[in-house]
PDB file of C-alpha atoms in Angstrom:
ATOM      1  CA  MET A   1     -14.628 -63.296 -75.283  1.00 47.00           C
ATOM      2  CA  PHE A   2     -12.658 -60.984 -77.600  1.00 48.00           C
ATOM      3  CA  ALA A   3     -12.491 -58.286 -74.921  1.00 48.00           C
ATOM      4  CA  THR A   4     -11.018 -60.804 -72.493  1.00 47.00           C
ATOM      5  CA  LEU A   5      -8.384 -61.826 -75.024  1.00 45.00           C
ATOM      6  CA  VAL A   6      -7.457 -58.194 -75.758  1.00 46.00           C
ATOM      7  CA  ARG A   7      -7.169 -57.363 -72.003  1.00 45.00           C
ATOM      8  CA  ALA A   8      -4.937 -60.409 -71.475  1.00 48.00           C
ATOM      9  CA  ARG A   9      -2.557 -59.209 -74.192  1.00 42.00           C
ATOM     10  CA  GLU A  10      -2.749 -55.446 -73.907  1.00 44.00           C
ATOM     11  CA  THR A  11       0.638 -55.078 -72.218  1.00 43.00           C
ATOM     12  CA  LEU A  12       2.424 -57.191 -74.825  1.00 50.00           C
ATOM     13  CA  PRO A  13       4.038 -55.588 -77.873  1.00 60.00           C
ATOM     14  CA  VAL A  14       2.560 -56.250 -81.298  1.00 73.00           C
ATOM     15  CA  ALA A  15       4.636 -58.750 -83.268  1.00 88.00           C
ATOM     16  CA  THR A  16       5.947 -58.043 -86.721  1.00 90.00           C
ATOM     17  CA  GLU A  17       5.603 -60.601 -89.460  1.00 92.00           C
ATOM     18  CA  ILE A  18       8.122 -60.466 -92.345  1.00 94.00           C
ATOM     19  CA  GLU A  19       6.946 -62.881 -94.972  1.00 96.00           C
ATOM     20  CA  ARG A  20       7.240 -63.546 -98.720  1.00 97.00           C
ATOM     21  CA  LYS A  21       4.612 -65.518-100.651  1.00 98.00           C
ATOM     22  CA  PHE A  22       4.953 -67.479-103.882  1.00 97.00           C
ATOM     23  CA  VAL A  23       2.565 -69.448-106.147  1.00 97.00           C
ATOM     24  CA  VAL A  24       4.089 -72.907-106.467  1.00 96.00           C
ATOM     25  CA  VAL A  25       4.477 -74.190-110.051  1.00 91.00           C
ATOM     26  CA  ASP A  26       6.190 -77.508-109.436  1.00 93.00           C
ATOM     27  CA  VAL A  27       4.898 -79.168-106.269  1.00 95.00           C
ATOM     28  CA  PRO A  28       7.630 -81.210-104.543  1.00 93.00           C
ATOM     29  CA  ALA A  29       7.124 -84.969-104.029  1.00 93.00           C
ATOM     30  CA  ALA A  30       5.141 -86.149-101.021  1.00 92.00           C
ATOM     31  CA  THR A  31       8.386 -87.397 -99.448  1.00 92.00           C
ATOM     32  CA  VAL A  32       9.659 -83.804 -99.452  1.00 92.00           C
ATOM     33  CA  LEU A  33       6.424 -82.278 -98.223  1.00 94.00           C
ATOM     34  CA  GLY A  34       5.805 -84.737 -95.397  1.00 91.00           C
ATOM     35  CA  ALA A  35       2.457 -85.356 -93.696  1.00 91.00           C
ATOM     36  CA  GLY A  36       1.235 -81.831 -93.134  1.00 96.00           C
ATOM     37  CA  VAL A  37      -1.517 -80.446 -90.902  1.00 97.00           C
ATOM     38  CA  ARG A  38      -5.054 -79.666 -92.029  1.00 97.00           C
ATOM     39  CA  ILE A  39      -6.040 -76.054 -91.383  1.00 98.00           C
ATOM     40  CA  ARG A  40      -9.491 -74.525 -91.500  1.00 98.00           C
ATOM     41  CA  GLN A  41      -9.242 -70.756 -91.595  1.00 98.00           C
ATOM     42  CA  GLY A  42     -12.101 -68.246 -91.640  1.00 98.00           C
ATOM     43  CA  TYR A  43     -12.237 -64.470 -91.612  1.00 98.00           C
ATOM     44  CA  LEU A  44     -14.415 -62.743 -89.028  1.00 98.00           C
ATOM     45  CA  ALA A  45     -13.805 -59.178 -90.134  1.00 96.00           C
ATOM     46  CA  GLU A  46     -11.846 -57.163 -92.676  1.00 94.00           C
ATOM     47  CA  GLU A  47     -11.515 -53.428 -93.076  1.00 94.00           C
ATOM     48  CA  GLY A  48      -8.864 -51.835 -95.231  1.00 91.00           C
ATOM     49  CA  ASP A  49      -5.584 -53.567 -94.446  1.00 91.00           C
ATOM     50  CA  VAL A  50      -6.793 -55.054 -91.139  1.00 95.00           C
ATOM     51  CA  GLU A  51      -8.198 -58.585 -90.848  1.00 96.00           C
ATOM     52  CA  VAL A  52      -9.339 -60.818 -88.016  1.00 98.00           C
ATOM     53  CA  ARG A  53      -9.324 -64.569 -88.549  1.00 98.00           C
ATOM     54  CA  VAL A  54      -9.981 -67.749 -86.647  1.00 98.00           C
ATOM     55  CA  ARG A  55      -7.823 -70.766 -87.428  1.00 98.00           C
ATOM     56  CA  ILE A  56      -8.322 -74.395 -86.443  1.00 98.00           C
ATOM     57  CA  ALA A  57      -5.274 -76.606 -87.025  1.00 97.00           C
ATOM     58  CA  GLY A  58      -5.493 -80.043 -85.474  1.00 91.00           C
ATOM     59  CA  ASP A  59      -6.182 -79.587 -81.782  1.00 92.00           C
ATOM     60  CA  ARG A  60      -4.868 -75.955 -81.782  1.00 96.00           C
ATOM     61  CA  ALA A  61      -7.047 -72.909 -82.385  1.00 97.00           C
ATOM     62  CA  THR A  62      -6.058 -69.226 -82.680  1.00 97.00           C
ATOM     63  CA  LEU A  63      -7.605 -65.862 -83.174  1.00 97.00           C
ATOM     64  CA  THR A  64      -5.306 -63.578 -85.196  1.00 96.00           C
ATOM     65  CA  VAL A  65      -5.347 -59.903 -86.093  1.00 96.00           C
ATOM     66  CA  LYS A  66      -3.114 -58.836 -88.987  1.00 95.00           C
ATOM     67  CA  ALA A  67      -2.631 -55.243 -90.030  1.00 94.00           C
ATOM     68  CA  GLY A  68      -0.769 -53.863 -93.027  1.00 92.00           C
ATOM     69  CA  ARG A  69       0.029 -55.190 -96.462  1.00 89.00           C
ATOM     70  CA  GLY A  70       3.190 -56.428 -98.160  1.00 90.00           C
ATOM     71  CA  LEU A  71       6.428 -57.783 -96.792  1.00 93.00           C
ATOM     72  CA  VAL A  72       6.070 -56.434 -93.243  1.00 93.00           C
ATOM     73  CA  ARG A  73       2.844 -56.596 -91.271  1.00 94.00           C
ATOM     74  CA  ALA A  74       1.733 -56.315 -87.696  1.00 94.00           C
ATOM     75  CA  GLU A  75       0.372 -59.583 -86.223  1.00 94.00           C
ATOM     76  CA  VAL A  76      -1.164 -60.486 -82.911  1.00 93.00           C
ATOM     77  CA  GLU A  77      -2.134 -64.103 -82.346  1.00 94.00           C
ATOM     78  CA  CYS A  78      -4.122 -65.361 -79.333  1.00 95.00           C
ATOM     79  CA  VAL A  79      -4.650 -69.045 -78.516  1.00 95.00           C
ATOM     80  CA  VAL A  80      -8.327 -69.852 -77.997  1.00 96.00           C
ATOM     81  CA  THR A  81     -10.007 -73.103 -77.054  1.00 96.00           C
ATOM     82  CA  SER A  82     -11.359 -75.360 -79.753  1.00 96.00           C
ATOM     83  CA  ALA A  83     -14.881 -74.682 -78.394  1.00 97.00           C
ATOM     84  CA  GLU A  84     -14.368 -70.903 -78.731  1.00 97.00           C
ATOM     85  CA  ALA A  85     -13.039 -71.326 -82.317  1.00 98.00           C
ATOM     86  CA  GLU A  86     -16.008 -73.527 -83.264  1.00 97.00           C
ATOM     87  CA  ALA A  87     -18.383 -70.999 -81.734  1.00 98.00           C
ATOM     88  CA  LEU A  88     -16.874 -68.264 -83.935  1.00 98.00           C
ATOM     89  CA  TRP A  89     -16.733 -70.440 -87.069  1.00 98.00           C
ATOM     90  CA  PRO A  90     -20.359 -69.789 -88.277  1.00 98.00           C
ATOM     91  CA  TYR A  91     -19.534 -66.078 -88.478  1.00 98.00           C
ATOM     92  CA  THR A  92     -16.901 -66.791 -91.186  1.00 98.00           C
ATOM     93  CA  GLU A  93     -19.486 -68.111 -93.715  1.00 97.00           C
ATOM     94  CA  GLY A  94     -18.404 -67.145 -97.208  1.00 96.00           C
ATOM     95  CA  ARG A  95     -14.872 -66.246 -96.077  1.00 97.00           C
ATOM     96  CA  ARG A  96     -13.146 -69.585 -95.509  1.00 98.00           C
ATOM     97  CA  ILE A  97     -10.245 -71.627 -96.783  1.00 98.00           C
ATOM     98  CA  ASP A  98      -9.275 -75.236 -96.187  1.00 98.00           C
ATOM     99  CA  LYS A  99      -5.706 -76.329 -96.713  1.00 98.00           C
ATOM    100  CA  VAL A 100      -2.999 -78.720 -95.643  1.00 97.00           C
ATOM    101  CA  ARG A 101       0.216 -77.028 -94.476  1.00 97.00           C
ATOM    102  CA  HIS A 102       3.577 -78.728 -94.953  1.00 97.00           C
ATOM    103  CA  ARG A 103       6.856 -77.424 -93.542  1.00 96.00           C
ATOM    104  CA  VAL A 104       9.829 -77.799 -95.878  1.00 96.00           C
ATOM    105  CA  ALA A 105      13.369 -76.984 -94.774  1.00 94.00           C
ATOM    106  CA  LEU A 106      15.313 -74.723 -97.164  1.00 94.00           C
ATOM    107  CA  GLY A 107      18.714 -74.289 -95.609  1.00 90.00           C
ATOM    108  CA  ASP A 108      18.342 -71.633 -92.898  1.00 89.00           C
ATOM    109  CA  ALA A 109      14.712 -70.985 -93.826  1.00 94.00           C
ATOM    110  CA  VAL A 110      11.511 -73.000 -93.629  1.00 96.00           C
ATOM    111  CA  ALA A 111       8.827 -72.828 -96.315  1.00 97.00           C
ATOM    112  CA  GLU A 112       5.200 -73.338 -95.219  1.00 97.00           C
ATOM    113  CA  VAL A 113       3.741 -75.016 -98.295  1.00 98.00           C
ATOM    114  CA  ASP A 114      -0.079 -74.769 -98.363  1.00 98.00           C
ATOM    115  CA  VAL A 115      -2.006 -77.183-100.574  1.00 97.00           C
ATOM    116  CA  TYR A 116      -5.573 -75.861-100.783  1.00 97.00           C
ATOM    117  CA  GLY A 117      -8.702 -77.911-100.948  1.00 96.00           C
ATOM    118  CA  GLY A 118     -12.353 -77.139-101.681  1.00 94.00           C
ATOM    119  CA  ALA A 119     -13.037 -74.285-104.122  1.00 93.00           C
ATOM    120  CA  LEU A 120      -9.291 -73.519-104.175  1.00 96.00           C
ATOM    121  CA  GLY A 121      -8.337 -77.170-104.962  1.00 95.00           C
ATOM    122  CA  GLY A 122      -5.228 -77.384-107.054  1.00 93.00           C
ATOM    123  CA  LEU A 123      -3.703 -74.132-105.736  1.00 96.00           C
ATOM    124  CA  VAL A 124      -0.358 -74.462-103.893  1.00 97.00           C
ATOM    125  CA  VAL A 125       1.498 -71.563-102.306  1.00 97.00           C
ATOM    126  CA  ALA A 126       4.708 -71.287-100.316  1.00 98.00           C
ATOM    127  CA  GLU A 127       5.287 -68.681 -97.609  1.00 98.00           C
ATOM    128  CA  VAL A 128       8.618 -68.043 -95.906  1.00 97.00           C
ATOM    129  CA  GLU A 129       8.932 -65.975 -92.750  1.00 96.00           C
ATOM    130  CA  PHE A 130      12.102 -64.093 -91.883  1.00 95.00           C
ATOM    131  CA  THR A 131      13.607 -62.568 -88.750  1.00 93.00           C
ATOM    132  CA  ASN A 132      14.449 -59.307 -90.532  1.00 93.00           C
ATOM    133  CA  GLU A 133      14.124 -57.548 -93.869  1.00 94.00           C
ATOM    134  CA  GLY A 134      17.807 -58.210 -94.753  1.00 94.00           C
ATOM    135  CA  ALA A 135      17.260 -61.947 -94.508  1.00 94.00           C
ATOM    136  CA  SER A 136      14.170 -61.584 -96.701  1.00 94.00           C
ATOM    137  CA  ALA A 137      16.104 -59.627 -99.335  1.00 94.00           C
ATOM    138  CA  GLY A 138      18.917 -62.183 -99.366  1.00 94.00           C
ATOM    139  CA  PHE A 139      16.587 -65.167 -99.758  1.00 96.00           C
ATOM    140  CA  GLU A 140      16.904 -66.976-103.127  1.00 95.00           C
ATOM    141  CA  PRO A 141      13.701 -68.945-103.663  1.00 96.00           C
ATOM    142  CA  PRO A 142      14.006 -72.360-105.261  1.00 96.00           C
ATOM    143  CA  SER A 143      12.726 -72.614-108.837  1.00 92.00           C
ATOM    144  CA  TRP A 144       9.732 -74.676-107.816  1.00 95.00           C
ATOM    145  CA  PHE A 145       8.280 -71.681-105.927  1.00 96.00           C
ATOM    146  CA  GLY A 146       7.214 -69.939-109.120  1.00 94.00           C
ATOM    147  CA  ARG A 147       6.179 -66.275-109.181  1.00 95.00           C
ATOM    148  CA  GLU A 148       6.185 -64.072-106.112  1.00 97.00           C
ATOM    149  CA  VAL A 149       2.891 -62.551-104.997  1.00 96.00           C
ATOM    150  CA  THR A 150       3.961 -60.892-101.785  1.00 96.00           C
ATOM    151  CA  GLY A 151       1.766 -57.849-101.162  1.00 93.00           C
ATOM    152  CA  VAL A 152      -0.566 -58.599-104.069  1.00 94.00           C
ATOM    153  CA  ARG A 153      -3.924 -58.069-102.390  1.00 92.00           C
ATOM    154  CA  SER A 154      -5.867 -60.638-104.478  1.00 94.00           C
ATOM    155  CA  TRP A 155      -3.406 -63.393-103.387  1.00 96.00           C
ATOM    156  CA  SER A 156      -3.800 -62.765 -99.640  1.00 95.00           C
ATOM    157  CA  ASN A 157      -5.510 -65.598 -97.775  1.00 96.00           C
ATOM    158  CA  ALA A 158      -8.329 -63.202 -96.852  1.00 95.00           C
ATOM    159  CA  ALA A 159      -8.948 -62.384-100.501  1.00 95.00           C
ATOM    160  CA  LEU A 160      -8.684 -66.034-101.534  1.00 97.00           C
ATOM    161  CA  ALA A 161     -11.262 -66.948 -98.895  1.00 97.00           C
ATOM    162  CA  ARG A 162     -13.677 -64.269-100.046  1.00 95.00           C
ATOM    163  CA  ASN A 163     -13.104 -64.223-103.820  1.00 95.00           C
ATOM    164  CA  GLY A 164     -11.419 -67.479-104.793  1.00 95.00           C
ATOM    165  CA  ARG A 165      -8.345 -67.775-107.012  1.00 94.00           C
ATOM    166  CA  PRO A 166      -7.578 -64.616-108.990  1.00 91.00           C
ATOM    167  CA  ASP A 167      -8.183 -64.803-112.750  1.00 82.00           C
ATOM    168  CA  ASP A 168      -4.821 -63.308-113.583  1.00 61.00           C
ATOM    169  CA  SER A 169      -1.338 -63.809-112.241  1.00 51.00           C
ATOM    170  CA  PHE A 170      -0.942 -60.475-110.534  1.00 48.00           C
ATOM    171  CA  GLY A 171      -4.508 -59.959-109.319  1.00 44.00           C
TER     172      GLY A 171
END
């Protein structure tokens, strides 16, 4: 299956993700967050700064490869069927997260606010993606975002799935 996905995408350029991540200290009211979408996310493989994950969000499933660390990373995402995602799910044992994602408008930007469940219950993070590094640099996060953890390895979703919440603030 993976080889088929790779062949289908091999002529497409690799996308670049420019994203900042924050640990939320003052969670907005439910009326601000909205309904959200439950996401189950598991990691199939990790080596160095490369990770492969499967994500099931509602009736949509994806297989994603991310490479790099920090503000700017390479990202390739392939849509897979729910059956394919469920077939891969057992291989993520011990490397999973469960969260509800809310999209909150912040002027020209949109924050994806993730409220974690399970072993990570009580953790809330906000991620904001940007079209370029200049927009990222000019972004003034609202006070409720809390401390920034962009590029801090122990706060990546892959590390949270494998190790749980870091014991210290900077991991």
